[in-house]
PDB file of C-alpha atoms in Angstrom:
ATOM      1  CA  UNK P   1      36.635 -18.859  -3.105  1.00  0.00           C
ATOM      2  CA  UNK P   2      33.732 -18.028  -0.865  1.00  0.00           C
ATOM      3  CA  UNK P   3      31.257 -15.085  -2.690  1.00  0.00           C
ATOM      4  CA  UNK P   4      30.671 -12.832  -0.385  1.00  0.00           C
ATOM      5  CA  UNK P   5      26.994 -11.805  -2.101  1.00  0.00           C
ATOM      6  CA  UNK P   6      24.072 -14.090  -0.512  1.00  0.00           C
ATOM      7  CA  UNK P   7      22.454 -15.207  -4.447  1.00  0.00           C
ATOM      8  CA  UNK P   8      18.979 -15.502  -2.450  1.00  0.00           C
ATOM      9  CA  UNK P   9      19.356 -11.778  -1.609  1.00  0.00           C
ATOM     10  CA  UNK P  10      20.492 -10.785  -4.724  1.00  0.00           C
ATOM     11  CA  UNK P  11      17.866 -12.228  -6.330  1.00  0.00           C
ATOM     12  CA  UNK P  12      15.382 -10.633  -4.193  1.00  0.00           C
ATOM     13  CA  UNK P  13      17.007  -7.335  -4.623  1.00  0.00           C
ATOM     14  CA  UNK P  14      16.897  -7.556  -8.812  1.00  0.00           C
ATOM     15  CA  UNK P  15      13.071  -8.348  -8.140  1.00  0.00           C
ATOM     16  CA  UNK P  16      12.181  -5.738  -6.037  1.00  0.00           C
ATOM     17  CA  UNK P  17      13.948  -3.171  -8.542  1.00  0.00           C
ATOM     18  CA  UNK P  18      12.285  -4.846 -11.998  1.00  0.00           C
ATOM     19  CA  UNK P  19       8.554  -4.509  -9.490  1.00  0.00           C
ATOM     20  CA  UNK P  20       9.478  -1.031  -9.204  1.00  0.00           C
ATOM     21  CA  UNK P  21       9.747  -0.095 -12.356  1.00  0.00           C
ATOM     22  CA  UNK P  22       6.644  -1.902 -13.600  1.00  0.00           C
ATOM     23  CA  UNK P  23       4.737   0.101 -11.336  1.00  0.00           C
ATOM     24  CA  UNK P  24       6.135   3.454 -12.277  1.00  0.00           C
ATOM     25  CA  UNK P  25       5.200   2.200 -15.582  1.00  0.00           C
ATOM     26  CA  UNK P  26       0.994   1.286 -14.165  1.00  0.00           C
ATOM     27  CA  UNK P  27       1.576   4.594 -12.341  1.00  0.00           C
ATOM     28  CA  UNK P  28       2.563   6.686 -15.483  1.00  0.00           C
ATOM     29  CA  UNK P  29       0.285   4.730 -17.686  1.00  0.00           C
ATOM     30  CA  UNK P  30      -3.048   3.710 -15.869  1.00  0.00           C
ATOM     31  CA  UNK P  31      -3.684   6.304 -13.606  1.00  0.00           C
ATOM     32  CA  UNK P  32      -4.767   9.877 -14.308  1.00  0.00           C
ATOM     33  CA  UNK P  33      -2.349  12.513 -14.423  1.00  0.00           C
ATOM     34  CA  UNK P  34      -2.160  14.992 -12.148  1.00  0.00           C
ATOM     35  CA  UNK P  35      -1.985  18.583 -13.008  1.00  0.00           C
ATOM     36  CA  UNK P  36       1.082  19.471 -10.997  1.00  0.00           C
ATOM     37  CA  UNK P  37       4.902  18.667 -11.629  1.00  0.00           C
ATOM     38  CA  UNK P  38       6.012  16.022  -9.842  1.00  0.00           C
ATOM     39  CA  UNK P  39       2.655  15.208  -8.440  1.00  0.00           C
ATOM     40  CA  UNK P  40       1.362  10.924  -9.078  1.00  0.00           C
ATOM     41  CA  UNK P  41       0.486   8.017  -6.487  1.00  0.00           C
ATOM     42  CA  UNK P  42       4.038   6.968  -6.417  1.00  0.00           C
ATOM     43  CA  UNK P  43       2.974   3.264  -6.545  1.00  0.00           C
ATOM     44  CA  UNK P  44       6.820   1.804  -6.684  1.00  0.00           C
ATOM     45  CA  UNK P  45       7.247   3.235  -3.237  1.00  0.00           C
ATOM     46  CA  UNK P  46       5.429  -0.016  -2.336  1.00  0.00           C
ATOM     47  CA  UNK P  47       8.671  -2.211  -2.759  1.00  0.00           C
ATOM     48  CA  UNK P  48      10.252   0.436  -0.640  1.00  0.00           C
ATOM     49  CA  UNK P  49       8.452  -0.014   1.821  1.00  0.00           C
ATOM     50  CA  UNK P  50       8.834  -3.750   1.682  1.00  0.00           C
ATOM     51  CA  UNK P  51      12.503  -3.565   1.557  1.00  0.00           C
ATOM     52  CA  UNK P  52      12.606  -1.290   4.748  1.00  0.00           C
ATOM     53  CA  UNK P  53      10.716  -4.335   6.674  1.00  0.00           C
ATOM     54  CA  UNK P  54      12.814  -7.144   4.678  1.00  0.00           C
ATOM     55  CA  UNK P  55      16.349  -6.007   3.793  1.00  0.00           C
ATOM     56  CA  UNK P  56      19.649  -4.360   5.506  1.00  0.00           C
ATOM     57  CA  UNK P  57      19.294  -0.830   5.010  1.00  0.00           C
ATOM     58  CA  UNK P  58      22.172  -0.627   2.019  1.00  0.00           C
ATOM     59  CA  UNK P  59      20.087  -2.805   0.437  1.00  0.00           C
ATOM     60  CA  UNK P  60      17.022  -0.294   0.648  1.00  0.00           C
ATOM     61  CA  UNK P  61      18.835   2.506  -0.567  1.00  0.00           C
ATOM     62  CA  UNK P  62      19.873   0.116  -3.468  1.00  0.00           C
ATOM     63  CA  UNK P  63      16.515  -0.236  -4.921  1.00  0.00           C
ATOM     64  CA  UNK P  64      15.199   3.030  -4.292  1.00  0.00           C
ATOM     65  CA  UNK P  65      18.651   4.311  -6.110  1.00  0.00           C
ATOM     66  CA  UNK P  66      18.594   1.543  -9.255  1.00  0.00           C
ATOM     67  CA  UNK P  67      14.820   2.453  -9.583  1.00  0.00           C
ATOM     68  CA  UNK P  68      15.160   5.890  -9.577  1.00  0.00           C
ATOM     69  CA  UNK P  69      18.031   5.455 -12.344  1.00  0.00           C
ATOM     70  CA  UNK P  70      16.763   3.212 -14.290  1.00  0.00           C
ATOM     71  CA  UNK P  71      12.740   4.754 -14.259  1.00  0.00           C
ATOM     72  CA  UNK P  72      14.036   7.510 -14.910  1.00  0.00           C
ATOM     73  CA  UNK P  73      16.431   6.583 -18.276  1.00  0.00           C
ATOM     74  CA  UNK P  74      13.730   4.231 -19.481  1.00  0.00           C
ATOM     75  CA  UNK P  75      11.211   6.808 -18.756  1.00  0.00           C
ATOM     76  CA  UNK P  76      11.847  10.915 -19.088  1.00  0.00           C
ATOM     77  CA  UNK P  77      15.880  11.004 -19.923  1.00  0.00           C
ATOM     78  CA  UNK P  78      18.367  12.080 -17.784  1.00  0.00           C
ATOM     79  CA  UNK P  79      16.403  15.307 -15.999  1.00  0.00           C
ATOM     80  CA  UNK P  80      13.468  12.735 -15.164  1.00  0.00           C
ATOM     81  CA  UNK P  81      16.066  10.426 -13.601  1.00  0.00           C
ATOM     82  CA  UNK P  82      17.999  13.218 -11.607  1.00  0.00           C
ATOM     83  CA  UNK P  83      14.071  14.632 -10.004  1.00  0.00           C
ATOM     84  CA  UNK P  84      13.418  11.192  -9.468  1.00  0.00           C
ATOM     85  CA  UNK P  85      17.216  10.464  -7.762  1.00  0.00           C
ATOM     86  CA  UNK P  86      16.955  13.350  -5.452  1.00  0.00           C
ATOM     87  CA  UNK P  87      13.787  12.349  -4.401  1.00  0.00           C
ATOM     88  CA  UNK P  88      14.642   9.074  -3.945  1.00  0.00           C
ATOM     89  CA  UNK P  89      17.878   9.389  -1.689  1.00  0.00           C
ATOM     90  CA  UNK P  90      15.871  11.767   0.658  1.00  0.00           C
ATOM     91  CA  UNK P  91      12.660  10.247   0.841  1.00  0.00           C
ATOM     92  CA  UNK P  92      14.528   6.896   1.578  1.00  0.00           C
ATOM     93  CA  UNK P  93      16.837   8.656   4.025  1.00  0.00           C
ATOM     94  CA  UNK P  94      13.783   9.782   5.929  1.00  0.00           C
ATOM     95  CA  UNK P  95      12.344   7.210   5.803  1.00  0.00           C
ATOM     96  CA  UNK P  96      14.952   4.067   7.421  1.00  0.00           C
ATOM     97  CA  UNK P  97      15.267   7.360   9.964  1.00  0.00           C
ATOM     98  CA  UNK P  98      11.576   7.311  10.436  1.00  0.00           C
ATOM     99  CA  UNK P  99      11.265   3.043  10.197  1.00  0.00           C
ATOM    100  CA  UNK P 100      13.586   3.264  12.996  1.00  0.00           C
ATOM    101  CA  UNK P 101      11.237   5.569  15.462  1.00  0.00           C
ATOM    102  CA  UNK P 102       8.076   2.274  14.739  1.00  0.00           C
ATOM    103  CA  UNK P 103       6.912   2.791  18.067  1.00  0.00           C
ATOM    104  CA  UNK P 104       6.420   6.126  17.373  1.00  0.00           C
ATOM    105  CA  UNK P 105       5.260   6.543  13.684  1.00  0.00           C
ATOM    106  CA  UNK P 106       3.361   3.466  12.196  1.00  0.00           C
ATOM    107  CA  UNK P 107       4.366   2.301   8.363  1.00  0.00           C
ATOM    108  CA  UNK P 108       1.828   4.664   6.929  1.00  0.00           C
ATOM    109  CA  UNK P 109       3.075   7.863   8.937  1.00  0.00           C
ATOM    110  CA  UNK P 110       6.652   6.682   7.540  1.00  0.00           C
ATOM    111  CA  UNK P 111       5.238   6.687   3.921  1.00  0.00           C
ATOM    112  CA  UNK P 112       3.570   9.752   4.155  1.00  0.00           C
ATOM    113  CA  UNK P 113       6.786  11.514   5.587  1.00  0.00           C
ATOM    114  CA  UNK P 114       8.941   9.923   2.883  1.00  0.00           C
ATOM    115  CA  UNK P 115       6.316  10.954  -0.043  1.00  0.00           C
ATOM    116  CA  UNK P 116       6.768  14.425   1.563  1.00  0.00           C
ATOM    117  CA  UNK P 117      10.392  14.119   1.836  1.00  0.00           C
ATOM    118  CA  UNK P 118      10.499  12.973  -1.894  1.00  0.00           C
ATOM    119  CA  UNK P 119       8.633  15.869  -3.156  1.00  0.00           C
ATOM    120  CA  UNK P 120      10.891  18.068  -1.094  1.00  0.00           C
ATOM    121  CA  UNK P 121      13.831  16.695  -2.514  1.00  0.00           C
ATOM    122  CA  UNK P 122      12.477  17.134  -6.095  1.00  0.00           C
ATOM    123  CA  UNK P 123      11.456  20.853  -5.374  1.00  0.00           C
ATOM    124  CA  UNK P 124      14.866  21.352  -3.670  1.00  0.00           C
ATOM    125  CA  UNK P 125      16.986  20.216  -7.112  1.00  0.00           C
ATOM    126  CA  UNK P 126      14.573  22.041  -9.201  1.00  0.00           C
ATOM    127  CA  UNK P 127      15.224  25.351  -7.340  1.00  0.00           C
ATOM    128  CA  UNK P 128      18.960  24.375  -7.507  1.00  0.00           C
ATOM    129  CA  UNK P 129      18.741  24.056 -11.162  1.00  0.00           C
ATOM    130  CA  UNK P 130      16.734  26.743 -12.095  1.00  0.00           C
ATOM    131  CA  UNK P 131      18.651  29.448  -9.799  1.00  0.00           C
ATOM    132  CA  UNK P 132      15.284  30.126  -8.501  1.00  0.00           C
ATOM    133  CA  UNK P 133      13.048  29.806  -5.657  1.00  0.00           C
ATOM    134  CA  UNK P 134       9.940  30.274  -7.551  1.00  0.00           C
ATOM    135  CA  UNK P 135       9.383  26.372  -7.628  1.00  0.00           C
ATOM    136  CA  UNK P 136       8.709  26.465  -4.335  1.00  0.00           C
ATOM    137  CA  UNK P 137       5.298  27.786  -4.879  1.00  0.00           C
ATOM    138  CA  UNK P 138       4.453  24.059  -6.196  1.00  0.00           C
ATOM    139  CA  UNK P 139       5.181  22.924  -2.657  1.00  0.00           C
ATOM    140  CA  UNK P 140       2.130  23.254  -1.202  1.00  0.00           C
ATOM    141  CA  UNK P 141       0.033  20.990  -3.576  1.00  0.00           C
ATOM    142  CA  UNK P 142       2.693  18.781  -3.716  1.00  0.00           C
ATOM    143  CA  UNK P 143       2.701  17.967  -0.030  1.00  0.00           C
ATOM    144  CA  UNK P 144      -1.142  18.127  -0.129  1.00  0.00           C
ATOM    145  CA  UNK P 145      -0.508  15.097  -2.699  1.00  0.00           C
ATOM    146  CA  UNK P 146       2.440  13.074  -1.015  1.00  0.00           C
ATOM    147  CA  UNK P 147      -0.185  13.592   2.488  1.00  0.00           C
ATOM    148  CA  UNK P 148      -3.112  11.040   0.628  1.00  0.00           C
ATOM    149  CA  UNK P 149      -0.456   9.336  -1.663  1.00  0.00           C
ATOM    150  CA  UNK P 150       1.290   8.342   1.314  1.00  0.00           C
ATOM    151  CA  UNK P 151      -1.706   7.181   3.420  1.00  0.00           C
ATOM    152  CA  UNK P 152      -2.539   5.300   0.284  1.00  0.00           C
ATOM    153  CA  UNK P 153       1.014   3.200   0.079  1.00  0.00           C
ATOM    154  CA  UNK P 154       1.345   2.935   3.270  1.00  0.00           C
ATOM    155  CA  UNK P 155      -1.873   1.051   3.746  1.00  0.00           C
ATOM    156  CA  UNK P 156      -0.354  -1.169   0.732  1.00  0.00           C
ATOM    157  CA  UNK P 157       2.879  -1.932   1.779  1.00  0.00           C
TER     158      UNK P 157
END
């Protein structure tokens, strides 16, 4: 019977997801920590980015999704790993949308839109969480943040 999973690809995939986490690990661990929640480089968005410009776009969402999961288990517990899912799903949402319009936004105005997006969708699940829209007020900084963290990946993807 014919296996319907290319073992190339897969291989690929199970890369891109173990690179991922070892840079959220450099990013927790080598860089200095910023004094706002939820605010870092984001340095695993790299293999995103690569996996927009190399893989189908299930296969994106894949990584970003495993990543998020397993970063965020190995990492923080099961809060850490929910912050890090929603921001995740929407940053890669916006992001294929975004990797779509090339002509119109280059790779690093998609990364800055998805670090934006990300911190969005973290700030969005916090409020949801904490019945409160207070949260919000960490939005600013944030998106002052995803604005050169963005630039950053995008010039290193």
């Amino acid at each position: 019977m014919k296996s319907f999973i290319n073992p190339l690809n897969l291989v690929k995939t199970a890369v891109c997801i173990a690179l991922g986490i070892s840079l959220q690990i450099a990013d927790n661990l080598l860089l200095p920590p910023i004094n706002i929640p939820g605010g870092k480089l984001g340095l695993a968005n790299i293999v995103n980015v690569y996996s927009l410009a190399q893989f189908a776009v299930s296969t994106t969402f894949l990584i970003a999704v495993a990543r998020a999961i397993l970063g965020g288990l190995l990492f923080g517990g099961t809060m850490t790993m929910m912050y890090s899912l929603a921001g995740a799903i929407l940053s890669t949402l916006v992001m294929v949308l975004i990797w779509r319009l090339r002509p119109v936004f280059s790779a690093v105005g998609a990364c800055i839109v998805g670090a934006a997006a990300h911190n969005i969708g973290q700030v969005c699940l916090a409020a949801a969480i904490l019945n409160s829209g207070a949260v919000f007020a960490f939005l600013p900084s944030l998106l002052i943040i995803s604005a050169f963290s963005g630039a950053f990946i995008g010039y290193m993807g």
